Amino acid sequence: MIAATGLVKRYLLGGQEVRALDGVDVHIGAGEMVAVRGPSGCGKSTLMNIIGCLDRPEAGSYRLDGEEVAGLDGDRLAGVRNRRIGFVFQTFNLLPRMSALDNVALPAHYGDLPDAGARARRALAQVGLDDRMHHQPNQLSGGQRQRVAIARALVMDPAIVLADEPTGALDSRTGEEILALFKQLNGQGRTIIMVTHDPAVAAHCPRQIHLRDGRVVEDG
Amino acid sequence: MRLSLVVGASLASLRANKLRSSLAMLGIIIGVAAVVSMVAIGAGAQAQVLERITAMGTDLLIIRPGQRGTGGVMSGTQQNLTLEDARALLDLPRVRQVTPVVQGMGQVKFLGRNTRVQVQGVALPYLPMRGFEVERGSAFSEAQVESSARVAVLGPVTAENLFGGAEPVGALVKVNGIGFTVVGVLKAKGDQGWFNPDDQVLVPYTVAMKQLFGLTRLREIDVQGAEGADLTQVQADVTRLLRRRHRQAEGSGDDFTIRNQAEMIETMSRVTRTFTLLLGSIAGISLLVGGIGIMNIMLVTVTERTREIGVRKAIGARNRDILRQFLVEAVVVSLLGGLVGAALGSATAWLISALGAFPARIEPTGVVLALGFSAAVGVFFGWYPARRAARLDPIEALRYE
């Protein structure tokens, strides 16, 4: 499903070149649950951005379902992000002054789906928040907010869910609940890729990819 | 994304920042209010000026003697327009009516009261040509003009001054010591500014020339063009005829002047239109300043919502979705401001007319134009901030604190 080979991405940081990715090969099959681990600055966020089609590699090839992503223009990449990938962030990134339902429905509106509202209700039911759909984010607890964010990631029914430190802003008990939810989604056949620096979180994933200095040092 | 959703989101975000949104709107409100009220005042002035000129007749040529002089020094008005000139003009094919006019000041007396007014000696067509109507009694007849009858038609102000509430028709008044019978009173036309046509006395030109003022030459000849005739053409005919009658040498200047009412109306409407345009453009500058205010606020908004933009992009918003969102927001601000401003401007214009300071006239086209212009200001000044938002790098935007 995800076939990335020889990914290279460099940044200039304070006049110095940083090789965030230095020839990374990653292959992830459908239905896998993978943790991407490594210390900060190892390139895991850059890898996630490229897999999530927010960024393009300078060199190497990234095929998503056999389609080369490097050659797509901005609008097509937005379309891929909209339909095939769901994002979950560490700090939830819900839009303020918008109900949970409207937040969840947003990707469906960008995808011009006529049944955005119904889809959003279903997604909220899936994460167990159908009784909070008219609350605004600031009326919800951290765990509830992250559930809303997961519902938003699910509303377009994407094959892949990318989570960047999804439990980083939560206490450990709520974090466990969120991880359980990810496992449940994985059980339904969805591919989950999770970036984390926390070994306890990574332990929930059958497969772990270790990055260090822009290279894969361990995969399995 | 559907436009209605985008507009709804814009309204919600404006509500969230009420003070800021209203301040951004204020510039547009003042600008549009200024444009609408200024254009209303300009249009009102134009209507008033045209009404005044039209009140004097629209298809008239007013012929007056030229100035006498040699070597460029003018030394007074010539006395060269005759009754024969007037009769000859009537024979021109494109001329409908002609009236000779003589003028003088008259001391008009009735019982104990008296007033000093302008006395016009005219022929019968003068009244319809100049748009006068007789309100009480009647105008004098053709026969009375022919026979130099001592009859007079009074302007309403003159009649009021002399008679107060009493009935003037049938009364005997003295004009410069000569007795005249009042046969009619004119309907009021309103002060024209430079001359009040309601405060004058009209008498047959025959009696005015022979008995009142002892004149042989005319002060003025008024010519009305035939139905549908081109007044410029009539003017050319008149000029040719008078030059021939006055035996003017080829190449010399006319010894008379002709005022063409149609030209006058055109000139005045051009002048007032320019005036309106000038007022409107000055007001338009404030609209422009309001637009800059919107741009400023939108730039702040985009910076403030950088993270939101990143999130929207991550979940599938294309650059043009973001562009549209911020553009719509700018247009909503400016259009709302435009609506409030149009209402405020109309109210101001109405108030100015109601207070009698100036006859403002609210033009629906002007209001629509101002609204369209304010929307255009929103698009123009919202474009740069919106494009900046659309071009944000999603990764940078998501990382923005």
XYZ file of C-alpha atoms in Angstrom:
621
model
C 0.000 0.000 0.000
C 2.761 2.412 0.981
C 5.981 1.903 -0.949
C 8.653 4.506 -0.315
C 12.206 4.019 -1.492
C 15.268 6.215 -1.176
C 13.453 9.204 0.331
C 15.682 12.242 0.791
C 14.723 15.529 2.393
C 17.112 18.238 3.529
C 16.571 21.449 5.457
C 18.663 24.490 6.066
C 18.679 25.193 9.764
C 20.676 28.209 10.908
C 22.801 28.076 7.760
C 23.537 24.378 8.268
C 22.186 21.639 6.116
C 20.207 19.038 8.026
C 19.438 15.734 6.329
C 16.042 15.007 7.825
C 15.690 11.963 5.596
C 18.770 10.381 4.104
C 17.656 7.516 1.932
C 14.725 5.991 3.759
C 12.965 2.880 2.477
C 9.583 2.085 4.007
C 6.997 -0.445 2.866
C 3.734 -0.755 4.744
C 0.978 -3.149 3.771
C -2.770 -2.675 4.082
C -4.154 -3.321 7.577
C -0.818 -2.933 9.397
C -0.408 -0.992 12.629
C 3.017 0.587 12.693
C 4.838 2.813 15.161
C 7.519 5.165 13.861
C 10.002 5.764 16.681
C 13.095 7.737 17.284
C 14.521 10.680 19.213
C 13.488 14.185 18.306
C 15.194 15.386 15.147
C 15.535 11.882 13.737
C 13.278 12.671 10.785
C 10.115 10.909 11.879
C 7.945 13.990 11.474
C 9.367 14.596 8.004
C 8.624 10.998 7.066
C 5.077 11.402 8.336
C 4.618 14.611 6.347
C 5.729 12.869 3.182
C 3.590 9.787 3.796
C 0.702 12.140 4.599
C 1.215 14.028 1.315
C 1.788 17.334 3.120
C 5.322 17.397 1.755
C 7.194 15.998 -1.221
C 10.577 14.245 -1.095
C 13.537 15.773 -2.896
C 14.651 12.411 -4.139
C 13.291 8.904 -4.052
C 9.919 7.515 -4.872
C 6.707 7.377 -2.871
C 3.915 5.230 -4.243
C 0.549 5.205 -2.546
C -1.574 2.305 -3.830
C 0.777 2.099 -6.770
C 0.406 5.777 -7.684
C 3.520 7.935 -7.694
C 2.781 10.857 -5.363
C 5.883 12.917 -6.152
C 4.416 13.910 -9.504
C 1.066 15.195 -8.220
C 0.273 18.910 -8.108
C -1.017 20.759 -5.044
C -4.701 20.211 -5.745
C -4.268 16.482 -6.373
C -2.257 16.150 -3.152
C -5.064 17.931 -1.312
C -7.467 15.427 -2.824
C -5.309 12.525 -1.606
C -5.166 14.030 1.900
C -8.900 14.516 1.808
C -9.975 11.035 0.715
C -7.246 8.543 1.452
C -5.545 9.761 4.605
C -6.861 10.769 8.004
C -4.719 12.951 10.274
C -4.676 12.890 14.062
C -2.477 15.451 15.817
C -0.914 15.641 19.258
C -2.781 18.857 20.131
C -6.027 17.751 18.443
C -6.157 20.831 16.181
C -9.913 21.163 16.263
C -11.273 24.474 14.985
C -12.608 26.635 17.796
C -16.138 28.123 17.731
C -17.334 25.134 15.729
C -19.355 22.256 17.138
C -17.844 18.766 17.237
C -20.232 17.795 14.456
C -19.128 20.691 12.199
C -15.479 19.913 12.893
C -15.962 16.296 11.907
C -18.008 17.205 8.836
C -15.372 19.621 7.506
C -13.362 17.119 5.400
C -16.626 15.905 3.838
C -17.492 19.501 2.939
C -14.097 19.935 1.304
C -14.768 16.688 -0.550
C -18.118 18.117 -1.675
C -20.053 15.153 -0.315
C -23.774 15.810 -0.029
C -24.190 13.556 3.035
C -21.522 15.300 5.123
C -23.794 15.643 8.163
C -24.848 11.988 8.203
C -21.251 10.859 7.744
C -20.096 13.058 10.603
C -22.785 11.597 12.903
C -21.716 8.063 12.022
C -18.050 8.893 12.632
C -18.834 10.434 16.007
C -20.890 7.365 16.941
C -17.894 5.211 16.006
C -15.705 6.981 18.597
C -18.515 6.959 21.166
C -19.251 10.694 21.183
C -22.674 10.863 19.547
C -24.039 12.478 22.736
C -21.561 15.392 22.544
C -21.835 16.339 18.883
C -23.185 19.857 19.479
C -20.524 20.772 22.041
C -17.723 23.085 21.048
C -14.130 21.901 21.593
C -13.637 24.085 24.670
C -16.594 22.303 26.313
C -14.930 18.893 25.913
C -12.180 17.124 27.865
C -8.830 16.320 26.284
C -9.750 12.703 25.638
C -13.066 13.740 24.118
C -11.335 16.267 21.887
C -8.948 13.622 20.619
C -11.931 11.357 19.906
C -13.523 14.171 17.896
C -10.248 14.561 16.011
C -10.207 10.806 15.298
C -13.809 11.002 14.084
C -12.718 13.805 11.754
C -9.922 11.564 10.456
C -12.462 8.787 9.826
C -15.263 10.775 8.200
C -13.991 10.261 4.666
C -13.426 6.564 5.395
C -9.706 6.656 4.516
C -7.570 3.547 4.223
C -4.746 5.114 6.251
C -4.837 6.980 9.563
C -1.705 8.912 10.456
C -1.319 9.861 14.097
C 1.409 12.187 15.345
C 1.948 11.603 19.070
C -1.798 11.085 19.554
C -1.457 10.470 23.301
C 1.207 13.111 23.927
C -1.176 15.642 25.429
C -3.253 13.184 27.416
C -2.903 11.551 30.814
C -1.927 7.881 30.701
C -5.396 6.462 31.393
C -7.024 8.533 28.639
C -4.054 7.712 26.424
C -4.746 4.006 26.916
C -8.351 4.560 25.853
C -7.262 6.341 22.705
C -4.757 3.574 21.898
C -7.533 1.030 22.405
C -9.622 2.988 19.922
C -6.780 2.892 17.370
C -6.469 -0.862 17.870
C -10.180 -1.222 17.308
C -9.909 0.767 14.062
C -6.970 -1.411 13.016
C -9.125 -4.442 13.752
C -11.609 -3.103 11.184
C -8.861 -3.286 8.578
C -7.577 0.264 8.612
C -3.849 0.958 8.298
C -2.589 2.896 11.317
C 0.746 4.677 11.365
C 1.696 6.333 14.617
C 4.617 8.582 15.350
C 5.812 8.438 18.941
C 8.897 8.734 21.052
C 7.247 6.812 23.894
C 8.254 3.087 23.968
C 5.139 2.243 26.016
C 2.915 3.632 23.259
C 4.964 1.996 20.537
C 4.623 -1.319 22.330
C 0.950 -1.404 21.322
C 1.974 -1.695 17.667
C 3.019 -5.069 16.239
C 5.584 -3.402 13.993
C 8.023 -0.637 14.939
C 10.254 1.397 12.659
C 13.224 3.095 14.343
C 14.721 6.153 12.758
C 17.977 7.820 13.665
C 19.636 10.718 11.853
C 17.410 10.320 8.848
C 17.922 6.614 8.378
C 15.984 3.512 9.316
C 18.021 1.677 11.914
C 15.526 -1.007 12.858
C 12.335 -2.303 11.268
C 10.320 -5.111 12.754
C -17.259 23.410 -0.421
C -20.630 25.060 -0.904
C -20.643 28.863 -0.944
C -23.403 29.068 1.660
C -21.177 27.178 4.103
C -18.273 29.511 3.384
C -20.473 32.584 3.946
C -21.848 31.056 7.155
C -18.313 30.383 8.407
C -17.321 33.975 7.559
C -20.253 35.404 9.503
C -19.376 33.163 12.458
C -15.769 34.328 12.446
C -16.880 37.983 12.206
C -19.182 37.460 15.179
C -16.313 35.980 17.136
C -14.399 39.249 16.766
C -17.186 41.797 16.975
C -15.178 44.880 17.852
C -12.515 44.226 15.255
C -15.055 43.438 12.547
C -17.051 46.579 13.227
C -13.926 48.729 13.160
C -12.932 47.193 9.848
C -16.437 47.873 8.590
C -16.447 51.442 9.837
C -14.121 52.624 7.074
C -16.387 51.147 4.413
C -19.513 52.440 6.177
C -18.169 55.995 6.166
C -16.941 55.671 2.584
C -20.195 54.342 1.167
C -22.286 56.756 3.234
C -20.163 59.614 1.870
C -20.527 58.419 -1.736
C -24.280 57.863 -1.473
C -25.021 61.180 0.232
C -22.667 63.194 -1.991
C -24.103 61.697 -5.167
C -27.607 62.341 -3.825
C -26.720 65.968 -3.194
C -25.125 66.285 -6.629
C -28.131 64.724 -8.342
C -30.444 66.959 -6.356
C -28.507 70.050 -7.383
C -28.571 68.928 -11.000
C -32.317 68.367 -10.906
C -32.855 71.784 -9.350
C -30.688 73.626 -11.851
C -32.333 71.875 -14.783
C -35.770 72.552 -13.376
C -34.963 76.250 -13.147
C -33.708 76.422 -16.700
C -36.596 74.343 -18.013
C -38.990 76.684 -16.210
C -37.791 79.369 -18.614
C -38.744 77.279 -21.634
C -36.732 74.593 -23.344
C -36.999 75.288 -27.072
C -36.262 79.001 -26.973
C -33.780 81.279 -28.647
C -33.404 84.524 -26.754
C -32.038 87.276 -28.982
C -30.569 90.374 -27.385
C -28.744 93.330 -28.881
C -25.000 93.033 -29.004
C -22.530 95.432 -27.444
C -21.459 98.506 -29.269
C -17.795 99.208 -29.470
C -14.721 99.788 -31.579
C -11.232 98.408 -31.168
C -12.328 95.932 -28.540
C -13.666 98.472 -26.040
C -17.318 97.844 -25.419
C -19.296 100.928 -24.655
C -22.820 99.797 -24.013
C -25.676 97.905 -25.510
C -26.767 98.693 -29.030
C -30.355 99.480 -29.742
C -30.800 97.620 -32.972
C -33.597 95.072 -32.557
C -36.819 96.268 -34.098
C -40.413 95.119 -34.297
C -39.781 94.530 -37.989
C -36.999 92.096 -37.074
C -39.465 90.226 -34.888
C -42.073 90.078 -37.654
C -39.508 88.898 -40.173
C -38.366 86.144 -37.821
C -41.910 84.833 -37.567
C -41.847 84.170 -41.314
C -38.926 81.745 -41.019
C -40.062 78.181 -41.797
C -38.636 76.548 -38.673
C -40.031 79.152 -36.285
C -43.253 78.589 -34.414
C -43.756 81.694 -32.309
C -42.027 85.004 -31.735
C -42.503 87.655 -29.116
C -40.887 91.042 -28.819
C -39.904 92.045 -25.303
C -39.320 95.504 -23.869
C -38.453 96.135 -20.263
C -38.458 98.926 -17.768
C -38.875 99.572 -14.100
C -42.303 100.632 -12.970
C -43.704 102.143 -9.825
C -46.982 100.262 -9.404
C -49.636 101.736 -7.132
C -52.944 100.536 -5.792
C -54.749 102.651 -3.238
C -52.248 103.300 -0.478
C -49.765 100.633 -1.474
C -47.033 100.722 -4.042
C -44.146 98.576 -5.223
C -41.290 98.972 -7.668
C -41.050 96.071 -10.078
C -39.885 95.143 -13.516
C -42.484 95.765 -16.182
C -42.259 93.591 -19.280
C -43.924 94.619 -22.496
C -44.639 91.403 -24.359
C -46.815 89.840 -27.047
C -49.289 87.076 -26.290
C -47.008 84.080 -27.090
C -44.606 85.209 -24.353
C -46.589 83.421 -21.652
C -46.667 79.883 -23.130
C -43.098 80.282 -24.475
C -41.704 81.132 -21.055
C -43.907 78.583 -19.307
C -46.156 81.080 -17.544
C -49.696 80.165 -16.666
C -52.463 82.506 -15.611
C -53.970 81.450 -12.300
C -56.741 83.974 -11.911
C -58.472 86.046 -14.559
C -56.929 85.749 -18.022
C -54.050 86.904 -20.160
C -54.622 89.930 -22.341
C -56.045 89.268 -25.807
C -54.555 89.701 -29.265
C -56.950 92.590 -29.824
C -55.808 94.289 -26.610
C -52.183 94.014 -27.775
C -53.090 95.448 -31.198
C -55.006 98.327 -29.688
C -52.414 99.192 -27.066
C -54.944 98.524 -24.347
C -53.913 99.449 -20.820
C -54.178 96.006 -19.334
C -51.757 94.208 -17.048
C -51.081 90.717 -15.766
C -49.438 90.666 -12.342
C -46.977 88.223 -10.909
C -48.361 86.546 -7.772
C -45.823 88.239 -5.480
C -46.605 91.642 -6.951
C -50.320 90.985 -6.581
C -49.833 89.957 -2.961
C -47.744 93.055 -2.251
C -50.345 95.386 -3.715
C -53.599 93.730 -2.820
C -52.903 91.544 0.195
C -55.933 89.291 0.330
C -58.144 91.455 -1.906
C -59.180 90.470 -5.434
C -56.786 92.029 -7.965
C -58.587 91.031 -11.172
C -60.644 93.959 -12.434
C -58.881 96.466 -10.203
C -57.270 99.583 -11.562
C -53.586 100.061 -10.753
C -51.266 102.878 -11.711
C -47.988 102.076 -13.421
C -45.684 105.099 -13.500
C -48.800 107.193 -13.162
C -50.750 105.564 -16.005
C -53.881 103.613 -15.168
C -53.928 99.882 -16.070
C -56.707 97.364 -15.544
C -55.527 94.114 -13.962
C -56.854 91.261 -16.092
C -54.997 88.345 -14.588
C -52.539 87.010 -12.025
C -49.775 84.544 -12.942
C -49.307 81.190 -11.298
C -46.248 81.126 -9.028
C -43.028 79.661 -10.541
C -40.679 80.116 -7.631
C -37.621 82.280 -7.293
C -34.983 81.524 -9.937
C -32.156 82.916 -7.886
C -31.045 85.713 -10.189
C -34.546 86.931 -10.941
C -37.954 86.362 -9.408
C -40.488 85.831 -12.225
C -43.291 86.030 -9.683
C -42.564 89.671 -8.925
C -43.190 91.455 -12.214
C -45.904 93.025 -14.320
C -46.682 91.965 -17.878
C -48.318 94.481 -20.229
C -48.795 94.513 -24.040
C -45.531 95.548 -25.696
C -47.443 98.124 -27.722
C -48.527 100.128 -24.738
C -45.174 99.635 -23.037
C -43.288 101.039 -26.023
C -45.586 103.913 -26.849
C -46.890 105.082 -23.496
C -44.947 103.650 -20.604
C -41.310 103.863 -21.651
C -41.380 105.620 -25.017
C -39.182 103.030 -26.769
C -38.703 102.270 -30.431
C -36.247 99.419 -30.081
C -36.649 96.042 -28.412
C -34.834 94.736 -25.382
C -35.165 91.172 -26.544
C -36.835 88.903 -29.081
C -37.805 85.416 -28.000
C -38.097 82.817 -30.737
C -39.606 79.385 -30.284
C -38.551 76.690 -32.742
C -41.180 74.764 -34.661
C -42.265 71.388 -33.308
C -39.394 68.915 -33.723
C -37.076 71.475 -35.327
C -33.378 71.355 -34.480
C -32.778 74.463 -32.409
C -29.223 74.794 -33.679
C -30.602 74.911 -37.218
C -33.177 77.526 -36.181
C -30.388 79.550 -34.599
C -28.468 79.481 -37.886
C -31.560 80.644 -39.788
C -32.163 83.452 -37.310
C -28.545 84.584 -37.458
C -28.541 84.663 -41.243
C -31.792 86.641 -41.380
C -30.818 89.207 -38.756
C -27.383 89.764 -40.304
C -29.017 90.419 -43.643
C -31.595 92.750 -42.129
C -28.919 94.600 -40.181
C -26.793 94.785 -43.361
C -23.775 93.365 -41.618
C -20.626 93.019 -43.666
C -19.323 89.548 -44.432
C -16.846 88.505 -41.723
C -17.919 91.041 -39.137
C -19.219 89.930 -35.769
C -22.919 89.662 -35.053
C -24.484 92.805 -33.622
C -26.750 90.655 -31.470
C -26.391 87.664 -29.217
C -28.492 84.531 -29.161
C -28.931 82.378 -26.126
C -29.910 78.872 -27.036
C -31.913 77.299 -24.187
C -31.263 73.759 -25.404
C -27.523 74.418 -25.344
C -27.864 76.067 -21.984
C -29.571 72.990 -20.534
C -26.912 70.744 -21.989
C -24.107 72.886 -20.630
C -25.648 73.096 -17.207
C -26.275 69.373 -17.001
C -22.680 68.797 -18.034
C -21.475 71.143 -15.335
C -23.638 69.598 -12.632
C -22.698 66.107 -13.773
C -19.044 66.991 -13.386
C -19.857 68.433 -9.993
C -21.580 65.199 -8.951
C -18.692 63.147 -10.266
C -16.233 65.295 -8.349
C -18.167 64.942 -5.101
C -18.523 61.212 -5.713
C -14.824 60.716 -6.413
C -13.749 62.606 -3.321
C -16.111 60.422 -1.302
C -14.755 57.406 -3.205
C -11.300 58.084 -1.784
C -12.639 57.468 1.709
C -14.021 54.177 0.418
C -10.516 53.323 -0.751
C -9.124 54.133 2.690
C -11.790 51.851 4.144
C -10.549 49.116 1.820
C -7.020 49.499 3.135
C -8.447 49.074 6.635
C -10.021 45.797 5.553
C -6.748 44.600 4.086
C -4.987 45.383 7.336
C -7.533 43.454 9.417
C -7.493 40.531 7.001
C -3.702 40.289 7.187
C -3.934 40.142 10.979
C -6.679 37.527 10.747
C -4.645 35.348 8.394
C -1.627 35.467 10.693
C -3.782 34.716 13.691
C -5.406 31.758 12.007
C -2.252 30.272 10.491
C -2.674 27.049 12.436
C -6.314 26.763 11.376
C -5.212 27.144 7.775
C -2.686 24.347 8.276
C -5.359 22.061 9.725
C -7.773 22.838 6.898
C -5.085 22.022 4.361
C -4.187 18.786 6.135
C -7.776 17.565 5.966
C -8.043 18.281 2.256
C -8.637 22.006 1.613
C -7.113 23.061 -1.681
C -5.351 26.399 -2.020
C -8.380 27.806 -3.793
C -10.658 26.719 -0.931
C -8.537 28.741 1.486
C -8.365 31.669 -0.951
C -12.115 31.644 -1.313
C -12.702 31.452 2.420
C -10.707 34.586 3.184
C -11.891 36.415 0.100
C -15.505 35.750 1.038
C -14.771 36.970 4.539
C -13.343 40.244 3.202
C -16.284 40.696 0.834
C -18.793 39.948 3.601
C -17.169 42.638 5.766
C -17.145 45.209 2.980
C -20.616 44.357 1.723
C -22.126 44.525 5.208
C -20.329 47.820 5.673
C -21.671 48.900 2.291
C -25.253 48.079 3.264
C -25.000 49.967 6.536
C -23.233 52.821 4.751
C -25.888 53.014 2.028
C -28.606 53.201 4.659
C -26.665 55.840 6.583
C -25.905 57.842 3.430
C -29.538 57.743 2.299
C -30.650 58.844 5.746
C -28.139 61.706 5.672
C -29.291 62.805 2.223
C -32.894 62.603 3.328
C -32.129 64.627 6.441
C -30.349 67.308 4.410
C -33.374 67.687 2.120
C -35.799 67.521 5.029
C -33.957 70.344 6.749
C -34.254 72.250 3.489
C -30.532 72.848 3.154
C -30.235 71.205 -0.233
C -32.552 69.233 -2.485
C -30.834 65.847 -2.241
C -32.096 63.128 -4.515
C -31.281 59.510 -3.638
C -30.471 57.669 -6.828
C -31.118 53.894 -6.682
C -28.415 53.422 -9.296
C -26.021 55.365 -7.096
C -26.802 53.129 -4.123
C -26.393 49.952 -6.177
C -23.161 51.316 -7.605
C -21.808 52.119 -4.163
C -22.678 48.608 -2.964
C -21.045 47.047 -6.001
C -18.024 49.229 -5.470
C -17.749 48.217 -1.824
C -17.902 44.540 -2.812
C -15.189 45.248 -5.383
C -13.136 46.933 -2.653
C -13.530 43.750 -0.596
C -12.301 41.582 -3.460
C -9.454 43.954 -4.320
C -8.146 44.461 -0.793
C -9.034 40.950 0.369
C -7.131 39.345 -2.474
C -3.616 39.818 -1.162
C -4.292 38.530 2.392
C -6.345 35.622 0.996
C -3.617 34.690 -1.435
C -1.110 34.812 1.381
C -3.303 32.440 3.371
C -3.739 30.104 0.404
C -0.002 29.927 -0.235
C 0.946 29.042 3.327
C 2.972 25.871 3.569
C 0.765 23.401 5.479
C 3.663 22.001 7.509
C 4.852 25.450 8.574
C 1.267 26.458 9.297
C 0.645 23.398 11.478
C 3.797 24.112 13.436
C 2.845 27.788 13.978
C 2.222 28.740 17.586
